[in-house]
Structures are given as structure tokens and as C-alpha cells.
Short mmCIF file of C-alpha atoms in Angstrom, two decimals:
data_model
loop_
_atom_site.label_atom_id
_atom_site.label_comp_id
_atom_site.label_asym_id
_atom_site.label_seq_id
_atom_site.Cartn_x
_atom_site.Cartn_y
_atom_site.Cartn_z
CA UNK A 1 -13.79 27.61 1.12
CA UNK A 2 -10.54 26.92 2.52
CA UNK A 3 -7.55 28.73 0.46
CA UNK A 4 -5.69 25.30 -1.18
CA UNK A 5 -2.18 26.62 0.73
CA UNK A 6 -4.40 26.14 4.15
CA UNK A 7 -4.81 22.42 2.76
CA UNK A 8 -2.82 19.64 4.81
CA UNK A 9 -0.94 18.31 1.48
CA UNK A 10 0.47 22.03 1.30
CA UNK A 11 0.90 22.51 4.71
CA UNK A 12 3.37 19.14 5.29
CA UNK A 13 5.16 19.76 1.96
CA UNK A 14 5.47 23.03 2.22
CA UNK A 15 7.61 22.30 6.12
CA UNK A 16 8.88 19.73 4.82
CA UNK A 17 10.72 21.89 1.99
CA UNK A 18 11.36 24.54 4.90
CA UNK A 19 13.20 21.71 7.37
CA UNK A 20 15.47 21.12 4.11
CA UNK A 21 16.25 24.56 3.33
CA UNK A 22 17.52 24.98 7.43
CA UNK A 23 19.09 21.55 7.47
CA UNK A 24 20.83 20.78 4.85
CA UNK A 25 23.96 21.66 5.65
CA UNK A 26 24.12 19.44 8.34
CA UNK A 27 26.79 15.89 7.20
CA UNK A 28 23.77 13.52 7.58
CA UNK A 29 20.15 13.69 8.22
CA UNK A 30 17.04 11.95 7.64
CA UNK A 31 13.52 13.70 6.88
CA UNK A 32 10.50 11.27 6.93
CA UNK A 33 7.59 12.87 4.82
CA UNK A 34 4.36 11.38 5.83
CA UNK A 35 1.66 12.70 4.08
CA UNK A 36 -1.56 11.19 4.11
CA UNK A 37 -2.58 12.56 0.83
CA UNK A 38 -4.43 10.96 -1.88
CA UNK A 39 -6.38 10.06 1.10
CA UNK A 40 -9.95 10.35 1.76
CA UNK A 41 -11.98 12.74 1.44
CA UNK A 42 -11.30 13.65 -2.14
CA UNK A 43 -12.26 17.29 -2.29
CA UNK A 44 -8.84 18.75 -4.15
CA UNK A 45 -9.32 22.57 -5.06
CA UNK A 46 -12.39 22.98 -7.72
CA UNK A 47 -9.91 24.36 -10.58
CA UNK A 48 -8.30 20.89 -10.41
CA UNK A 49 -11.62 18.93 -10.45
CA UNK A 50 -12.35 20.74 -13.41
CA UNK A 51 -9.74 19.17 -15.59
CA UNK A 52 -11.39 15.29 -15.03
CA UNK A 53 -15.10 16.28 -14.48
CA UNK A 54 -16.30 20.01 -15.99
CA UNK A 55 -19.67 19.69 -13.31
CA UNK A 56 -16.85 20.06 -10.50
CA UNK A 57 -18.97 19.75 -7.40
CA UNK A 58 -22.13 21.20 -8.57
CA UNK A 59 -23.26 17.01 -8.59
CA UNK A 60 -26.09 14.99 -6.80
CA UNK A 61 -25.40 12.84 -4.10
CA UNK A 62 -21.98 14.40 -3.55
CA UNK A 63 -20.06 13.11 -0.72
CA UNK A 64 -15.97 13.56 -0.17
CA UNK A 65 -15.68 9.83 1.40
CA UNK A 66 -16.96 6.77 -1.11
CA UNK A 67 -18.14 3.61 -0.02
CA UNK A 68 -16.66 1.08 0.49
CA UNK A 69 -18.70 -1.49 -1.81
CA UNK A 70 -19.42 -2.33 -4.95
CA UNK A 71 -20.23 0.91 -6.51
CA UNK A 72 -23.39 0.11 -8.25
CA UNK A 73 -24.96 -1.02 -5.17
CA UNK A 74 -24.45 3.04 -4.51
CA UNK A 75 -24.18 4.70 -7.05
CA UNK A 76 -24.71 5.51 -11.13
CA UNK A 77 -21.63 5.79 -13.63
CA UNK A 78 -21.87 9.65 -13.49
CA UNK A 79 -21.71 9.86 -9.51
CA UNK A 80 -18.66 7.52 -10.04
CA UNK A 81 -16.65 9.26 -13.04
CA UNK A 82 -17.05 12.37 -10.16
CA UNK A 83 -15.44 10.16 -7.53
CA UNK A 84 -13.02 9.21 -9.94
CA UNK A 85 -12.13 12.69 -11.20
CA UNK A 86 -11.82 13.87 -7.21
CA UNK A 87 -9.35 10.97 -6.83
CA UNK A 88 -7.30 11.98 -9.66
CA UNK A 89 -7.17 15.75 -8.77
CA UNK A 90 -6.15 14.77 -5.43
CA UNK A 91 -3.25 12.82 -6.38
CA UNK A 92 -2.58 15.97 -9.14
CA UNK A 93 -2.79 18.08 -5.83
CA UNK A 94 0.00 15.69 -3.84
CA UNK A 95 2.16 15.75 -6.89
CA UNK A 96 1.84 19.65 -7.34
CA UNK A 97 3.14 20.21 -3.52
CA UNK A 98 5.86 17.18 -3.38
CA UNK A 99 7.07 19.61 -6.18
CA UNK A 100 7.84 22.41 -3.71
CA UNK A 101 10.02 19.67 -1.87
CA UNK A 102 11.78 18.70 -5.02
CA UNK A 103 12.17 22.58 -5.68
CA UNK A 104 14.19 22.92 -1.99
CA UNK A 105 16.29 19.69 -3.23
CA UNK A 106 17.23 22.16 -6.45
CA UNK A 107 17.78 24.90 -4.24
CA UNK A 108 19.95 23.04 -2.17
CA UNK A 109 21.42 20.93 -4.28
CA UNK A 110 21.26 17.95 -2.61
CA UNK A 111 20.67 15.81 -5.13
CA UNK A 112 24.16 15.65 -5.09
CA UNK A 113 24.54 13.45 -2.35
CA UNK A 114 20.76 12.87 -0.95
CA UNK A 115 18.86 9.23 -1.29
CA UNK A 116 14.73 9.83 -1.42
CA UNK A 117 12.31 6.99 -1.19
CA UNK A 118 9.06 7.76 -2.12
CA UNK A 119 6.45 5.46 -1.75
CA UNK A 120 2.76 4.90 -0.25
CA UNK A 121 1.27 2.10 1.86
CA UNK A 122 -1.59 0.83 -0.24
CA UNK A 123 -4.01 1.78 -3.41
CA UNK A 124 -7.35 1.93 -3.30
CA UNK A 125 -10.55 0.64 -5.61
CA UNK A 126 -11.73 3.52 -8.06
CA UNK A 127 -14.08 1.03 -10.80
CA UNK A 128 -11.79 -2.05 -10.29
CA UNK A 129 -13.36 -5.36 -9.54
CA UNK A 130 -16.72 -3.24 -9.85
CA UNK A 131 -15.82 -1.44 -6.62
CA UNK A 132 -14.87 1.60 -5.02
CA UNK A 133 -12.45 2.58 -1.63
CA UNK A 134 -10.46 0.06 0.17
CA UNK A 135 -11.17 -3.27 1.95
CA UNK A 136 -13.57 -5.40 1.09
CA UNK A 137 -11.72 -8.00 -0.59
CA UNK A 138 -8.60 -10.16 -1.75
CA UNK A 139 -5.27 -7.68 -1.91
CA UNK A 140 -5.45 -7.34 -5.77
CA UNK A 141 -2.87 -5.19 -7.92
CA UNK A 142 -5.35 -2.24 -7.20
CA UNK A 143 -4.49 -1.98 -3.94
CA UNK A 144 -1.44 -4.31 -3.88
CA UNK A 145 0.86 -2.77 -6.30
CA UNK A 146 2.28 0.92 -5.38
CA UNK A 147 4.65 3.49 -6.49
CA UNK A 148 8.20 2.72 -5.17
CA UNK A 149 10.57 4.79 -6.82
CA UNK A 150 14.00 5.73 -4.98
CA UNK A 151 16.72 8.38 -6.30
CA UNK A 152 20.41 7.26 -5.41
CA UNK A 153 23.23 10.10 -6.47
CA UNK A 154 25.07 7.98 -8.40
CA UNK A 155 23.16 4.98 -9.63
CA UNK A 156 20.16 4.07 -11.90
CA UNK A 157 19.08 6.92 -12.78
CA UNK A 158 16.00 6.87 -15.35
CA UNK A 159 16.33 2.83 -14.83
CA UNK A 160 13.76 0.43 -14.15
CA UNK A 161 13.85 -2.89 -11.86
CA UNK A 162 11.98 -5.63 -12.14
CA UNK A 163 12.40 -7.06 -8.90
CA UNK A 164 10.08 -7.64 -6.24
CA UNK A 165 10.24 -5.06 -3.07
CA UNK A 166 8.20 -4.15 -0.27
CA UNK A 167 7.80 -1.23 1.91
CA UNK A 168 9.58 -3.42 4.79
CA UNK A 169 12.49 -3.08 2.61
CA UNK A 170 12.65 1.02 3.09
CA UNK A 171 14.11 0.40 7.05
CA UNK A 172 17.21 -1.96 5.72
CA UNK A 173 17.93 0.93 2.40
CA UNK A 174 18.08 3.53 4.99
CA UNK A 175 19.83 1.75 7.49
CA UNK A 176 22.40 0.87 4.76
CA UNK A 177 22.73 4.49 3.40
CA UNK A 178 23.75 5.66 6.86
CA UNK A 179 26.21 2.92 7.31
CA UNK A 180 24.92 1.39 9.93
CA UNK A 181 24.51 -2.59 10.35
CA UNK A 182 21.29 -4.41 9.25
CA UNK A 183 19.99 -6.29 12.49
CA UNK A 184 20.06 -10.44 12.10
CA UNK A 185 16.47 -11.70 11.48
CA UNK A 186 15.79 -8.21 9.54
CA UNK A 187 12.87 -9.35 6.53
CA UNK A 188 14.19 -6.14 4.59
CA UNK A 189 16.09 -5.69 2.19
CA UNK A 190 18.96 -3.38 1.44
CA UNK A 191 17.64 -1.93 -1.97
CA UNK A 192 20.94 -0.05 -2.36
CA UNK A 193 22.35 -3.38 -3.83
CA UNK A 194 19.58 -3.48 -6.51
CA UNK A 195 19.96 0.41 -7.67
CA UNK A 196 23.47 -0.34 -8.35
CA UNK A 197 23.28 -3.67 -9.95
CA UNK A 198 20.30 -4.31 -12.02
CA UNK A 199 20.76 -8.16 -11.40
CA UNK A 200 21.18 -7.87 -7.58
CA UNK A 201 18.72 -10.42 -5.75
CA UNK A 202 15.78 -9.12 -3.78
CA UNK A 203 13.35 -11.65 -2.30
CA UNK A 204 11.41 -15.05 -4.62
CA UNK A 205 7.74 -13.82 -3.28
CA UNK A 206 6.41 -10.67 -1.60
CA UNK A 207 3.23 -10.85 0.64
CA UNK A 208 -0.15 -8.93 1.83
CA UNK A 209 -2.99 -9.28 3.60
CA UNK A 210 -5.29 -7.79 5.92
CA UNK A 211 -5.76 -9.00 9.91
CA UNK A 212 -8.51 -11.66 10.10
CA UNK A 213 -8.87 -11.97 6.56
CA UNK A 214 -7.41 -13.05 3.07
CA UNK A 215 -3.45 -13.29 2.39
CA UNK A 216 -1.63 -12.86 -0.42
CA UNK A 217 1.64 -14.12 -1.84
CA UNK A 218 3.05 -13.21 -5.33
CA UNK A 219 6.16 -14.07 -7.49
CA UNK A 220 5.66 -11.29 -10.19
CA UNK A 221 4.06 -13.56 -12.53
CA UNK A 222 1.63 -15.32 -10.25
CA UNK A 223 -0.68 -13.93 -7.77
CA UNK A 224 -2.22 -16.14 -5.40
CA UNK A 225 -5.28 -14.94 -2.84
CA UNK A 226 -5.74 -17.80 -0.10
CA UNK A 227 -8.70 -17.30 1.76
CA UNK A 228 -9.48 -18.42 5.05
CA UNK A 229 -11.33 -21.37 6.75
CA UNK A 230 -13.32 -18.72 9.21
CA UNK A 231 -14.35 -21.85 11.52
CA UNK A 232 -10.11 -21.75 12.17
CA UNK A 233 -9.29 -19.65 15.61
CA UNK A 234 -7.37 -16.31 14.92
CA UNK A 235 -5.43 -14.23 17.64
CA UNK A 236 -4.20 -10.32 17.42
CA UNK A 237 -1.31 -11.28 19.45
CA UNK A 238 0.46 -8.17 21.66
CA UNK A 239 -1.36 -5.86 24.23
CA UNK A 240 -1.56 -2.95 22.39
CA UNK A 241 -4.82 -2.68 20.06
CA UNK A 242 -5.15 -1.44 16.49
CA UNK A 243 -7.79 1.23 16.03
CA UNK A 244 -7.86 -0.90 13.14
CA UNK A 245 -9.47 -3.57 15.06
CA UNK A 246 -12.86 -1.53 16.13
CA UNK A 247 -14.82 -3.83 13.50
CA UNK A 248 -13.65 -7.04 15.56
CA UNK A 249 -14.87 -8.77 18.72
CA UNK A 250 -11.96 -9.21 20.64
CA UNK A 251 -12.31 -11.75 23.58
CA UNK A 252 -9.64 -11.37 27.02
CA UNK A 253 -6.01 -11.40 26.97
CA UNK A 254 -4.77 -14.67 27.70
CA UNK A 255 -0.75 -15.59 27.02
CA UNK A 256 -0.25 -12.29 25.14
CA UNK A 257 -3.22 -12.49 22.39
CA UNK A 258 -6.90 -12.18 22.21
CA UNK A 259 -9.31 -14.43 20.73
CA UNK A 260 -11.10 -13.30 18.08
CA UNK A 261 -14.72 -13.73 18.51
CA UNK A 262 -16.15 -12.18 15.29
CA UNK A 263 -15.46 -14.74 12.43
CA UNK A 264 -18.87 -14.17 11.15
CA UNK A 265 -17.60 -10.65 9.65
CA UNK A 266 -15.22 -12.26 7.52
CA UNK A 267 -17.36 -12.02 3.62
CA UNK A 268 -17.61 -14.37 1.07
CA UNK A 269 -15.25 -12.12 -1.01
CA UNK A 270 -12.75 -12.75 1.46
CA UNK A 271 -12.77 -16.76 1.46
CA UNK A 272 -12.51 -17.76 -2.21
CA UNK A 273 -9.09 -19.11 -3.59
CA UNK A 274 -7.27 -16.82 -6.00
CA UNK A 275 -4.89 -17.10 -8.65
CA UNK A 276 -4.49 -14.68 -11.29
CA UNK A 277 -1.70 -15.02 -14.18
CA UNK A 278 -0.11 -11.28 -14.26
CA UNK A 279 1.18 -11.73 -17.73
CA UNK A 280 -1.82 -11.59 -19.56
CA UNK A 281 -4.03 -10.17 -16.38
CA UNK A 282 -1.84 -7.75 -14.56
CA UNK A 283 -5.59 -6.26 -13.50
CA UNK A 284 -6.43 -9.63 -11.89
CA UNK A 285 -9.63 -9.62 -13.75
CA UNK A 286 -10.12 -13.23 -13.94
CA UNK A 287 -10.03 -16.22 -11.41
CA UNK A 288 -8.18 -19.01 -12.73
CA UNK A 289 -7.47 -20.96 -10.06
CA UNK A 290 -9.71 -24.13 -11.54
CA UNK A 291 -7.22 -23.84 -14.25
CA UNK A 292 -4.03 -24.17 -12.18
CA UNK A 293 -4.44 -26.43 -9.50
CA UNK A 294 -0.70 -27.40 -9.45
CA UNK A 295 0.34 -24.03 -9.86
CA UNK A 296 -2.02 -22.99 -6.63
CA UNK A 297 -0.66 -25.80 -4.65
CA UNK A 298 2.93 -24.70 -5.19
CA UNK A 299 2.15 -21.47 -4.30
CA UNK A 300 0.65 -22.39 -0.92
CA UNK A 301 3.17 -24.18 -0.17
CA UNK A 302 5.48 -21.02 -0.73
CA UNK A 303 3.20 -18.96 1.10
CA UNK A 304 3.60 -21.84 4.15
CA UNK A 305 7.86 -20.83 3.55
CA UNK A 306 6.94 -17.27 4.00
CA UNK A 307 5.06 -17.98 7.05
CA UNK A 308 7.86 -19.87 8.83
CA UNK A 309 10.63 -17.21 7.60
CA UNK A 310 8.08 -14.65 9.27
CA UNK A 311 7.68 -16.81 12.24
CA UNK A 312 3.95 -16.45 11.46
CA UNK A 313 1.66 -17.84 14.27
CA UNK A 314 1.02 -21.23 14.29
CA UNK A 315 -3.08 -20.58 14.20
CA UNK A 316 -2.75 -18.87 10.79
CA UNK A 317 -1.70 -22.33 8.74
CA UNK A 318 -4.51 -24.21 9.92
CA UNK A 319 -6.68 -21.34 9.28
CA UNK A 320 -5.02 -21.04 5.35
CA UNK A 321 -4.98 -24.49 5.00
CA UNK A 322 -1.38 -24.41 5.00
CA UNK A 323 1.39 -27.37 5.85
CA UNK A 324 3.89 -26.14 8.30
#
């Protein structure tokens, strides 16, 4: 097999550290890292298996990409503790090569007077909600909730904040580290404030979703998933297509959007209301939206706030039942 220093994860770290060790003498500069590791497939070098699953890959049924489903429609607990143990000695493998880009910070020493961001753009299903890989369903903490951790030279260090951020807010940080001025109508924000005062405001809710299906809208303490009414029209407004958008029936351009024509792809899972109480279910295990109904209401109607601040299209608060 393939030698793991052949492996994309070492390759981009390993450059990445390189670019540092030629550039860092330059007054400013700005390296963007993006490495699509703990991605699919989840084949990580069979040494690292070994320490979350001792059959490594000698397993039946073994396949580097999971499902997307609910994993017992696919598969028995064995076949998933192997998927499971591949996941977590992929992410071992990301963290052991991010190291050699720390290591070039050392060398360097730019931590000194270097910001780094690190973050990712989504989790994934491995057991949660009874299911395995992405999609499928409402945004829940699984895939919701992400590492965001951010080094500053002088501030916070060791510290934890509890506000909410999102990865929009990376472009308005970085934008403020450089001195440069944060562009009216910007949704980020500048999370240079917050690393230096652990009070600093952020934002009252921070959203997700997924094009033509549920969104979601959270305070910290509340989650809420609002489904959609798939009878509603939807748009993907702009001429230039996601590859993302291969699973959808897109009819003709007309005023800058396309009609979607494949509602009937939106599941079940999708269209159910939402609301889990983070403080005693951070995994989002339980609906208890029955419970709440004043509590869902006043988040819609927050969600509706978000959706104007966003300039959201008008289609989407019809088609969340929303009151613009």
C-alpha cells in the first residue's frame, strides 16, 4: 500500500509547514490550510486502526466510504465499531500531520506574533441518531457543532468562550488582524474582540441548514430544526450551479434562479419540527417540541429575524412557515 507520507493529509501539511519555514520572515502573510481530512474514505495507515479495532482491515463487508443511512439498515454493530475506529484513526492521522505545522510555528517562532484559526466545516454521523455519514437529516450537534479554536499572541490563552460563532465569522477575524476595514452588511464577526474580552458580544442565534431542506437556528441553550412545507416553491438563485445540486431537478433560469422541480426528494426526516433543550440533551436525543410550543414559536420567529438580517429569499418563509 501507499507509504502514509504519500497520503494527502501528509502531503498538504507537510507544504504547508515548508511555505512557513520560506515565508516567515516576510511583515505579514496569510496561509489558508485546507485539508480535507477526516474526510471520506476512512482508510488511515493500519498501525493506527489498530489502536480502536485490533481486526484492522482484515473485516467483512469492508468498504472506506459508509452509507449514508441508518446504519442498521446496512450494517451489524461489529462492521460499525470498524467504521468507527477508521474515523477515529483518521482524525488521529490529521492531528499527527497538523503537528508538523505546529512544529514549523516552533521553529519559527511565530507564535510570537502569528493568529491561527483552526476549524472544519461540518461533523459527520458515526452511531448518532442511529446513523452513519452526513445528510440525511435535521443539522443536529453531530454535525452542527465543530472545533473552533483560534490562538491570538497575546490573549486567552488556555481560555474558553462560551459564545456563539460561526465559520462566517473567520473572514471579519482575519480581516481585523490585518487591519483592514470590515465591509458594511458583513454577517461576521470580528472574534478578535471576544479573545480579548471574555464578555465581548458575538451574535443572539447562529444558523444551519442544508439547500432544499431543513434549517436550523440555535441560542446555545435551545436548538430548533424547522422543517419545510415541500408543497412551498424553492429557488437556487445565481447562475452558477453547485455540484452539490446533482441530486435536484433544476427547472430553466428565469430572473436569476431556477425552480426546483424535485420536492419529492425532500424525506420525512427532513420535515418534522425540532426542538431539543441542550442543557440536559446537548446530543439532541429527544424531540421535545410537544413540550415547548411557546418556546418553538419564539424561536421561529427568531429564525424569521435571521432571515431578514440575511436578506433570505422571500420563498423560504412561506416554505418554513415563517412571518416576515
Amino acid at each position: 500500500g501507499s507509504r502514509e507520507q504519500d497520503m494527502p493529509v501528509a502531503r498538504t501539511f507537510d507544504r504547508a509547514a515548508e511555505w512557513l519555514r520560506r515565508n516567515s520572515e516576510h511583515k505579514n502573510f496569510y496561509l489558508h490550510i485546507d485539508e480535507f481530512d477526516p474526510h471520506e474514505p476512512w482508510d488511515p495507515p493500519e498501525d493506527i486502526l489498530h489502536q480502536f479495532d485490533s481486526r484492522g482491515y482484515y473485516t467483512e463487508d469492508w468498504a472506506s466510504h459508509p452509507p449514508y443511512a441508518k446504519w442498521h439498515e446496512h450494517m451489524d454493530a461489529k462492521t460499525l465499531r470498524n467504521f468507527q475506529a477508521r474515523y477515529a484513526g483518521k482524525v488521529v492521522l490529521a492531528d499527527k500531520w497538523l503537528g508538523k505545522v505546529l512544529d514549523a510555528m516552533d521553529q519559527q517562532d511565530l507564535w510570537r506574533n502569528t493568529i491561527v484559526i483552526l476549524h472544519t466545516d461540518h461533523g459527520t454521523f458515526n452511531g448518532d441518531h442511529g446513523r452513519i455519514g452526513k445528510q440525511q437529516t435535521h443539522e443536529f450537534a453531530a454535525k452542527n457543532k465543530i472545533p473552533f479554536i483560534i490562538y491570538h499572541p497575546r490573549w486567552g490563552h488556555g481560555e474558553r468562550r462560551q459564545q456563539l460563532v460561526q465559520n462566517v465569522d473567520v473572514y471579519a477575524t482575519v480581516l481585523s488582524a490585518f487591519g483592514r476595514k470590515i465591509p458594511d452588511g458583513c454577517h461576521g464577526v470580528n472574534l478578535i474582540n471576544v479573545i480579548a474580552d471574555q464578555k465581548a458580544p458575538t451574535r443572539d442565534f447562529a444558523i444551519a441548514g442544508e439547500f432544499g431542506k431543513s434549517v436550523t437556528i440555535t441560542d446555545g441553550n435551545w436548538t430548533l430544526h424547522q422543517g419545510p412545507d415541500v408543497d412551498k416553491p424553492l429557488f437556487w438563485h445565481g447562475y452558477c450551479l453547485s455540484h452539490f445540486n446533482r441530486s435536484h431537478k433544476l427547472g430553466p433560469y428565469k430572473d436569476g434562479r431556477r425552480p426546483l422541480q424535485s420536492a419529492d426528494q425532500v424525506p420525512y426526516d427532513y420535515c418534522e419540527t425540532w426542538l431539543s433543550n441542550l442543557k440536559v440533551d446537548p446530543s439532541e436525543r429527544n424531540n421535545v417540541a410537544s413540550n415547548h410550543k411557546q418556546r418553538v414559536n419564539e424561536m421561529r420567529q427568531q429564525l424569521a429575524a435571521v432571515f431578514n438580517l440575511c436578506d433570505a429569499p422571500m420563498e423560504l418563509f412561506a416554505r418554513f412557515k415563517l412571518k416576515n
